mmCIF file of C-alpha atoms and ligand atoms in Angstrom:
data_model
loop_
_atom_site.group_PDB
_atom_site.id
_atom_site.type_symbol
_atom_site.label_atom_id
_atom_site.label_comp_id
_atom_site.label_asym_id
_atom_site.label_seq_id
_atom_site.Cartn_x
_atom_site.Cartn_y
_atom_site.Cartn_z
ATOM 1 C CA MET A 1 151.991 299.427 7.742
ATOM 2 C CA ILE A 2 152.803 298.826 11.399
ATOM 3 C CA LYS A 3 150.930 295.526 11.194
ATOM 4 C CA ASN A 4 153.071 294.465 8.232
ATOM 5 C CA MET A 5 156.279 295.407 10.000
ATOM 6 C CA LEU A 6 155.217 293.396 13.005
ATOM 7 C CA LYS A 7 154.353 290.442 10.799
ATOM 8 C CA SER A 8 157.730 290.433 9.078
ATOM 9 C CA LYS A 9 159.449 290.701 12.476
ATOM 10 C CA LEU A 10 157.494 287.680 13.648
ATOM 11 C CA LEU A 11 158.454 285.698 10.555
ATOM 12 C CA LYS A 12 162.110 286.543 11.001
ATOM 13 C CA ALA A 13 161.888 285.520 14.637
ATOM 14 C CA ALA A 14 160.321 282.208 13.598
ATOM 15 C CA ALA A 15 163.101 281.536 11.110
ATOM 16 C CA PHE A 16 165.753 282.458 13.652
ATOM 17 C CA PHE A 17 164.136 280.283 16.288
ATOM 18 C CA SER A 18 164.087 277.245 14.024
ATOM 19 C CA LEU A 19 167.784 277.671 13.316
ATOM 20 C CA CYS A 20 168.548 277.940 17.030
ATOM 21 C CA PHE A 21 166.673 274.698 17.429
ATOM 22 C CA LEU A 22 168.897 273.086 14.809
ATOM 23 C CA MET A 23 172.133 274.084 16.528
ATOM 24 C CA PRO A 24 171.865 271.816 19.601
ATOM 25 C CA ALA A 25 170.799 268.885 17.441
ATOM 26 C CA GLN A 26 173.861 269.528 15.362
ATOM 27 C CA SER A 27 176.326 269.716 18.250
ATOM 28 C CA MET A 28 174.737 266.649 19.844
ATOM 29 C CA ALA A 29 175.510 264.771 16.683
ATOM 30 C CA ALA A 30 178.957 266.342 16.356
ATOM 31 C CA THR A 31 180.621 263.481 18.238
ATOM 32 C CA GLY A 32 181.001 261.693 14.928
ATOM 33 C CA ALA A 33 182.639 264.745 13.361
ATOM 34 C CA ALA A 34 186.058 263.892 14.769
ATOM 35 C CA ASN A 35 185.997 260.596 12.918
ATOM 36 C CA LEU A 36 185.018 261.864 9.492
ATOM 37 C CA LYS A 37 187.699 260.706 7.071
ATOM 38 C CA SER A 38 188.362 262.355 3.729
ATOM 39 C CA SER A 39 188.194 258.912 2.125
ATOM 40 C CA ASP A 40 184.678 258.345 3.472
ATOM 41 C CA PHE A 41 182.742 259.793 0.555
ATOM 42 C CA VAL A 42 179.411 258.577 1.902
ATOM 43 C CA GLY A 43 180.113 260.306 5.245
ATOM 44 C CA VAL A 44 181.088 263.500 3.413
ATOM 45 C CA SER A 45 177.854 263.348 1.426
ATOM 46 C CA PHE A 46 175.891 263.129 4.706
ATOM 47 C CA TRP A 47 177.697 266.278 5.899
ATOM 48 C CA VAL A 48 177.293 268.305 2.720
ATOM 49 C CA ILE A 49 173.622 267.479 2.419
ATOM 50 C CA SER A 50 172.813 268.194 6.055
ATOM 51 C CA MET A 51 174.241 271.722 5.576
ATOM 52 C CA ALA A 52 172.404 272.241 2.297
ATOM 53 C CA LEU A 53 169.177 271.261 4.068
ATOM 54 C CA VAL A 54 169.818 273.838 6.827
ATOM 55 C CA ALA A 55 170.405 276.563 4.224
ATOM 56 C CA ALA A 56 167.290 275.559 2.293
ATOM 57 C CA THR A 57 165.230 275.705 5.505
ATOM 58 C CA ALA A 58 166.370 279.260 6.262
ATOM 59 C CA PHE A 59 165.661 280.274 2.663
ATOM 60 C CA PHE A 60 162.117 278.879 2.521
ATOM 61 C CA PHE A 61 161.160 280.360 5.890
ATOM 62 C CA LEU A 62 162.573 283.801 5.081
ATOM 63 C CA GLU A 63 160.840 283.867 1.692
ATOM 64 C CA ILE A 64 157.428 283.301 3.311
ATOM 65 C CA GLN A 65 157.135 287.057 3.859
ATOM 66 C CA ARG A 66 157.604 287.724 0.162
ATOM 67 C CA VAL A 67 154.605 285.765 -1.171
ATOM 68 C CA SER A 68 150.869 286.448 -0.982
ATOM 69 C CA PRO A 69 148.928 284.879 1.940
ATOM 70 C CA LYS A 70 147.503 281.830 0.134
ATOM 71 C CA TRP A 71 151.005 280.712 -0.873
ATOM 72 C CA LYS A 72 152.534 280.985 2.569
ATOM 73 C CA THR A 73 151.424 277.499 3.622
ATOM 74 C CA SER A 74 153.228 275.871 0.686
ATOM 75 C CA LEU A 75 156.497 277.570 1.584
ATOM 76 C CA THR A 76 156.024 276.713 5.257
ATOM 77 C CA ILE A 77 155.674 273.038 4.344
ATOM 78 C CA SER A 78 158.741 273.142 2.089
ATOM 79 C CA GLY A 79 160.702 274.585 5.003
ATOM 80 C CA LEU A 80 159.347 271.959 7.394
ATOM 81 C CA VAL A 81 160.394 269.170 5.026
ATOM 82 C CA THR A 82 163.989 270.430 4.909
ATOM 83 C CA LEU A 83 163.983 271.167 8.657
ATOM 84 C CA VAL A 84 162.854 267.642 9.570
ATOM 85 C CA ALA A 85 165.307 266.146 7.069
ATOM 86 C CA ALA A 86 168.245 268.301 8.269
ATOM 87 C CA THR A 87 167.673 267.167 11.838
ATOM 88 C CA HIS A 88 167.565 263.509 10.811
ATOM 89 C CA TYR A 89 170.682 263.973 8.683
ATOM 90 C CA PHE A 90 172.623 265.060 11.785
ATOM 91 C CA TYR A 91 171.767 261.768 13.427
ATOM 92 C CA MET A 92 172.173 259.663 10.285
ATOM 93 C CA ARG A 93 175.626 261.002 9.496
ATOM 94 C CA ASP A 94 176.627 260.329 13.097
ATOM 95 C CA VAL A 95 175.540 256.697 12.865
ATOM 96 C CA TRP A 96 177.309 256.345 9.544
ATOM 97 C CA VAL A 97 180.573 258.093 10.516
ATOM 98 C CA ALA A 98 180.784 256.317 13.872
ATOM 99 C CA THR A 99 179.789 252.796 12.784
ATOM 100 C CA GLY A 100 179.771 252.612 8.959
ATOM 101 C CA GLU A 101 176.278 251.162 9.229
ATOM 102 C CA THR A 102 173.184 252.164 7.310
ATOM 103 C CA PRO A 103 170.965 254.381 9.515
ATOM 104 C CA THR A 104 167.752 252.638 8.435
ATOM 105 C CA VAL A 105 165.589 253.636 11.399
ATOM 106 C CA PHE A 106 166.404 257.367 11.203
ATOM 107 C CA ARG A 107 165.996 257.288 7.442
ATOM 108 C CA TYR A 108 162.518 255.831 7.605
ATOM 109 C CA ILE A 109 161.381 258.056 10.486
ATOM 110 C CA ASP A 110 162.451 260.978 8.317
ATOM 111 C CA TRP A 111 160.603 259.631 5.272
ATOM 112 C CA LEU A 112 157.516 258.835 7.305
ATOM 113 C CA ILE A 113 157.211 262.545 8.131
ATOM 114 C CA THR A 114 158.613 264.230 5.024
ATOM 115 C CA VAL A 115 157.026 262.130 2.256
ATOM 116 C CA PRO A 116 153.432 262.715 3.447
ATOM 117 C CA LEU A 117 154.307 266.431 3.749
ATOM 118 C CA LEU A 118 155.478 266.425 0.129
ATOM 119 C CA MET A 119 152.244 264.713 -0.904
ATOM 120 C CA VAL A 120 150.291 267.371 0.987
ATOM 121 C CA GLU A 121 151.992 269.975 -1.230
ATOM 122 C CA PHE A 122 150.152 268.650 -4.279
ATOM 123 C CA PHE A 123 146.897 269.092 -2.457
ATOM 124 C CA ILE A 124 147.806 272.552 -1.220
ATOM 125 C CA ILE A 125 149.033 274.073 -4.463
ATOM 126 C CA LEU A 126 145.812 272.929 -6.138
ATOM 127 C CA SER A 127 143.733 274.151 -3.189
ATOM 128 C CA ALA A 128 145.341 277.588 -3.492
ATOM 129 C CA VAL A 129 143.521 278.044 -6.817
ATOM 130 C CA THR A 130 140.540 275.668 -6.794
ATOM 131 C CA LYS A 131 138.422 273.306 -4.656
ATOM 132 C CA VAL A 132 139.893 269.815 -4.185
ATOM 133 C CA PRO A 133 138.012 266.829 -2.642
ATOM 134 C CA ALA A 134 139.580 265.276 0.477
ATOM 135 C CA GLY A 135 139.654 261.854 -1.250
ATOM 136 C CA VAL A 136 142.615 263.030 -3.341
ATOM 137 C CA PHE A 137 144.536 263.751 -0.177
ATOM 138 C CA TRP A 138 143.743 260.402 1.443
ATOM 139 C CA ARG A 139 144.631 258.359 -1.615
ATOM 140 C CA LEU A 140 148.034 260.044 -1.841
ATOM 141 C CA ILE A 141 148.645 259.356 1.862
ATOM 142 C CA ILE A 142 147.611 255.689 1.601
ATOM 143 C CA GLY A 143 149.913 255.134 -1.381
ATOM 144 C CA THR A 144 152.743 256.734 0.585
ATOM 145 C CA LEU A 145 152.208 254.528 3.641
ATOM 146 C CA VAL A 146 152.115 251.298 1.633
ATOM 147 C CA MET A 147 155.313 252.330 -0.154
ATOM 148 C CA LEU A 148 157.208 253.214 3.031
ATOM 149 C CA ILE A 149 156.007 250.373 5.242
ATOM 150 C CA GLY A 150 156.854 247.825 2.529
ATOM 151 C CA GLY A 151 160.315 249.359 2.092
ATOM 152 C CA TYR A 152 161.012 249.488 5.819
ATOM 153 C CA LEU A 153 160.005 245.881 6.484
ATOM 154 C CA GLY A 154 162.264 244.821 3.619
ATOM 155 C CA GLU A 155 165.268 246.902 4.746
ATOM 156 C CA ALA A 156 164.887 245.894 8.389
ATOM 157 C CA GLY A 157 164.802 242.224 7.416
ATOM 158 C CA VAL A 158 161.311 241.582 8.794
ATOM 159 C CA ILE A 159 160.195 240.345 5.379
ATOM 160 C CA SER A 160 162.431 239.398 2.449
ATOM 161 C CA ALA A 161 164.136 242.310 0.655
ATOM 162 C CA MET A 162 162.385 241.245 -2.553
ATOM 163 C CA LEU A 163 158.895 241.226 -1.039
ATOM 164 C CA GLY A 164 159.517 244.647 0.570
ATOM 165 C CA PHE A 165 160.599 245.943 -2.830
ATOM 166 C CA ILE A 166 157.448 244.669 -4.536
ATOM 167 C CA VAL A 167 155.083 246.113 -1.902
ATOM 168 C CA GLY A 168 156.969 249.444 -2.011
ATOM 169 C CA MET A 169 156.743 249.574 -5.818
ATOM 170 C CA ALA A 170 152.991 248.920 -5.655
ATOM 171 C CA GLY A 171 152.457 251.901 -3.309
ATOM 172 C CA TRP A 172 154.540 254.146 -5.531
ATOM 173 C CA ALA A 173 152.667 252.984 -8.663
ATOM 174 C CA TYR A 174 149.393 253.933 -6.982
ATOM 175 C CA ILE A 175 150.654 257.476 -6.283
ATOM 176 C CA ILE A 176 151.837 257.817 -9.876
ATOM 177 C CA PHE A 177 148.453 256.713 -11.141
ATOM 178 C CA GLU A 178 146.676 259.308 -8.987
ATOM 179 C CA ILE A 179 148.780 262.255 -10.142
ATOM 180 C CA TYR A 180 149.060 261.283 -13.830
ATOM 181 C CA GLY A 181 145.647 259.766 -14.548
ATOM 182 C CA GLY A 182 143.482 260.116 -11.438
ATOM 183 C CA GLU A 183 141.376 262.867 -9.923
ATOM 184 C CA ALA A 184 144.275 265.123 -8.894
ATOM 185 C CA SER A 185 145.511 265.276 -12.474
ATOM 186 C CA LYS A 186 142.001 265.994 -13.828
ATOM 187 C CA ILE A 187 141.477 268.841 -11.370
ATOM 188 C CA ASN A 188 144.809 270.310 -12.359
ATOM 189 C CA ALA A 189 144.049 270.116 -16.081
ATOM 190 C CA SER A 190 140.554 271.591 -15.771
ATOM 191 C CA SER A 191 140.801 274.304 -13.133
ATOM 192 C CA ALA A 192 144.356 275.287 -12.204
ATOM 193 C CA THR A 193 146.030 278.527 -13.323
ATOM 194 C CA PRO A 194 148.914 278.269 -15.830
ATOM 195 C CA ALA A 195 151.600 278.711 -13.137
ATOM 196 C CA VAL A 196 149.998 276.035 -10.944
ATOM 197 C CA GLN A 197 149.703 273.677 -13.910
ATOM 198 C CA VAL A 198 153.400 274.089 -14.613
ATOM 199 C CA ALA A 199 154.270 273.503 -10.950
ATOM 200 C CA PHE A 200 151.950 270.488 -10.739
ATOM 201 C CA LYS A 201 153.452 268.894 -13.840
ATOM 202 C CA THR A 202 157.019 269.519 -12.715
ATOM 203 C CA MET A 203 156.217 268.151 -9.266
ATOM 204 C CA ARG A 204 154.695 264.958 -10.639
ATOM 205 C CA ASN A 205 157.693 264.471 -12.923
ATOM 206 C CA ILE A 206 159.814 264.668 -9.791
ATOM 207 C CA VAL A 207 157.652 261.981 -8.169
ATOM 208 C CA LEU A 208 158.155 259.795 -11.240
ATOM 209 C CA ILE A 209 161.793 260.488 -12.112
ATOM 210 C CA GLY A 210 163.304 261.935 -8.921
ATOM 211 C CA TRP A 211 161.634 259.331 -6.727
ATOM 212 C CA SER A 212 162.753 256.475 -8.994
ATOM 213 C CA ILE A 213 166.249 257.024 -7.569
ATOM 214 C CA TYR A 214 165.098 255.498 -4.231
ATOM 215 C CA PRO A 215 164.051 252.069 -5.573
ATOM 216 C CA ILE A 216 167.287 252.074 -7.609
ATOM 217 C CA GLY A 217 169.194 252.670 -4.347
ATOM 218 C CA TYR A 218 167.216 249.913 -2.643
ATOM 219 C CA PHE A 219 167.926 247.549 -5.521
ATOM 220 C CA LEU A 220 171.671 248.325 -5.478
ATOM 221 C CA GLY A 221 171.704 248.032 -1.696
ATOM 222 C CA TYR A 222 169.885 244.734 -1.250
ATOM 223 C CA LEU A 223 169.136 242.885 -4.445
ATOM 224 C CA THR A 224 172.354 242.640 -6.462
ATOM 225 C CA GLY A 225 174.081 240.028 -4.267
ATOM 226 C CA ALA A 226 177.180 242.302 -3.981
ATOM 227 C CA PRO A 227 179.290 242.283 -0.748
ATOM 228 C CA ALA A 228 177.464 243.983 2.154
ATOM 229 C CA ALA A 229 179.998 246.843 2.626
ATOM 230 C CA ASN A 230 179.870 247.887 -1.047
ATOM 231 C CA SER A 231 176.093 247.692 -1.057
ATOM 232 C CA ALA A 232 175.838 249.917 2.038
ATOM 233 C CA ASN A 233 177.982 252.591 0.338
ATOM 234 C CA MET A 234 175.833 252.516 -2.779
ATOM 235 C CA LEU A 235 172.563 252.503 -0.865
ATOM 236 C CA ASN A 236 173.420 255.528 1.277
ATOM 237 C CA VAL A 237 175.035 257.691 -1.350
ATOM 238 C CA VAL A 238 172.165 257.074 -3.770
ATOM 239 C CA TYR A 239 169.510 257.868 -1.108
ATOM 240 C CA ASN A 240 171.450 261.036 -0.177
ATOM 241 C CA ILE A 241 171.599 262.314 -3.743
ATOM 242 C CA ALA A 242 167.911 261.536 -4.169
ATOM 243 C CA ASP A 243 167.083 263.688 -1.132
ATOM 244 C CA VAL A 244 168.761 266.766 -2.621
ATOM 245 C CA ILE A 245 166.524 266.527 -5.677
ATOM 246 C CA ASN A 246 163.349 265.506 -3.936
ATOM 247 C CA LYS A 247 163.467 267.784 -0.921
ATOM 248 C CA ILE A 248 165.455 270.882 -1.920
ATOM 249 C CA ALA A 249 164.715 271.067 -5.661
ATOM 250 C CA PHE A 250 161.069 270.176 -5.026
ATOM 251 C CA GLY A 251 160.818 273.094 -2.571
ATOM 252 C CA VAL A 252 162.483 275.456 -5.032
ATOM 253 C CA ILE A 253 159.866 274.596 -7.668
ATOM 254 C CA ILE A 254 157.082 275.454 -5.245
ATOM 255 C CA TRP A 255 158.893 278.653 -4.272
ATOM 256 C CA LYS A 256 159.151 279.664 -7.943
ATOM 257 C CA CYS A 257 155.445 279.024 -8.496
ATOM 258 C CA ALA A 258 154.524 280.956 -5.331
ATOM 259 C CA VAL A 259 156.659 283.950 -6.301
ATOM 260 C CA SER A 260 155.342 284.164 -9.861
ATOM 261 C CA GLU A 261 151.710 283.818 -8.725
ATOM 262 C CA SER A 262 152.230 286.436 -5.997
ATOM 263 C CA ASP A 263 153.919 288.976 -8.277
ATOM 264 C CA LYS A 264 151.034 288.641 -10.711
ATOM 265 C CA ALA A 265 148.434 289.571 -8.084
HETATM 266 C C1 LIG B 1 162.354 263.032 1.182
HETATM 267 C C2 LIG B 1 162.254 261.662 0.968
HETATM 268 C C3 LIG B 1 161.615 261.070 -0.078
HETATM 269 C C4 LIG B 1 160.944 261.871 -1.144
HETATM 270 C C5 LIG B 1 161.610 259.652 -0.103
HETATM 271 C C6 LIG B 1 161.014 258.898 -1.025
HETATM 272 C C7 LIG B 1 161.117 257.488 -0.972
HETATM 273 C C8 LIG B 1 160.670 256.624 -1.943
HETATM 274 C C9 LIG B 1 159.999 257.105 -3.178
HETATM 275 C C10 LIG B 1 160.889 255.209 -1.722
HETATM 276 C C11 LIG B 1 160.470 254.252 -2.554
HETATM 277 C C12 LIG B 1 160.655 252.794 -2.435
HETATM 278 C C13 LIG B 1 160.153 252.015 -3.480
HETATM 279 C C14 LIG B 1 159.379 252.614 -4.604
HETATM 280 C C15 LIG B 1 160.332 250.530 -3.519
HETATM 281 C C16 LIG B 1 161.396 250.028 -2.611
HETATM 282 C C17 LIG B 1 161.293 250.621 -1.268
HETATM 283 C C18 LIG B 1 161.389 252.144 -1.260
HETATM 284 C C19 LIG B 1 160.749 252.555 0.055
HETATM 285 C C20 LIG B 1 162.874 252.547 -1.261
#
């Protein structure tokens, strides 16, 4: 009893602490706030989404205390994904509002941390109910790295935008193969509980459909031959919308699975 009370106090303290950590990052980036114009819909989208990410972080961390122990890690990771993204959004919106330029470096640093964390979630929700070989984990990580490094080199102009697109698509295709036809999908079909199977299938649909928004953004941003300013608007607003689905909605799916599995026990 006392132990449980202490535990929930600790969790609340952890959630509070992480929000305190977000505040300075936010005010540091607030220099751009003065310049936000109501006509700058891309800038407004950066603002709205950074706040939604903060709220999602608080939610996931506070809900940790509600689920059974083996589900806590999944919710922690969901909260870390939105925490890392929120922090990067403060900086990205500042770059955008102040300069009107695409914050490519911050975007890819964010992805480099959050996308592997999302891949880890597949591994963890399966591991919560069955034994999963480490090879599954490494293949998902390798696919992720190929996808992101290809995309970055293309966006930064180190290689041609087209070549970066092709390399990025190849990495993504490899991930899709692993979760639809590879070992991860077989483990899910043969040994996961019904709630995990539902979560796994919804999560992989997000990786197929939700993630497809990013290459569409890349295409509209670099490969249509449209004027640079229009392309930058499209690129950033499309990436921003994609992040709401793939970071917040993805976390909510895991939360739902964790809650229903915990209530059952
Ligand atoms: C939270 C951020 C997420 C889930 C970001 C995901 C990013 C992608 C799925 C990016 C994919 C790309 C391609 C498939 C090809 C073109 C280059 C990329 C990197 C935009």
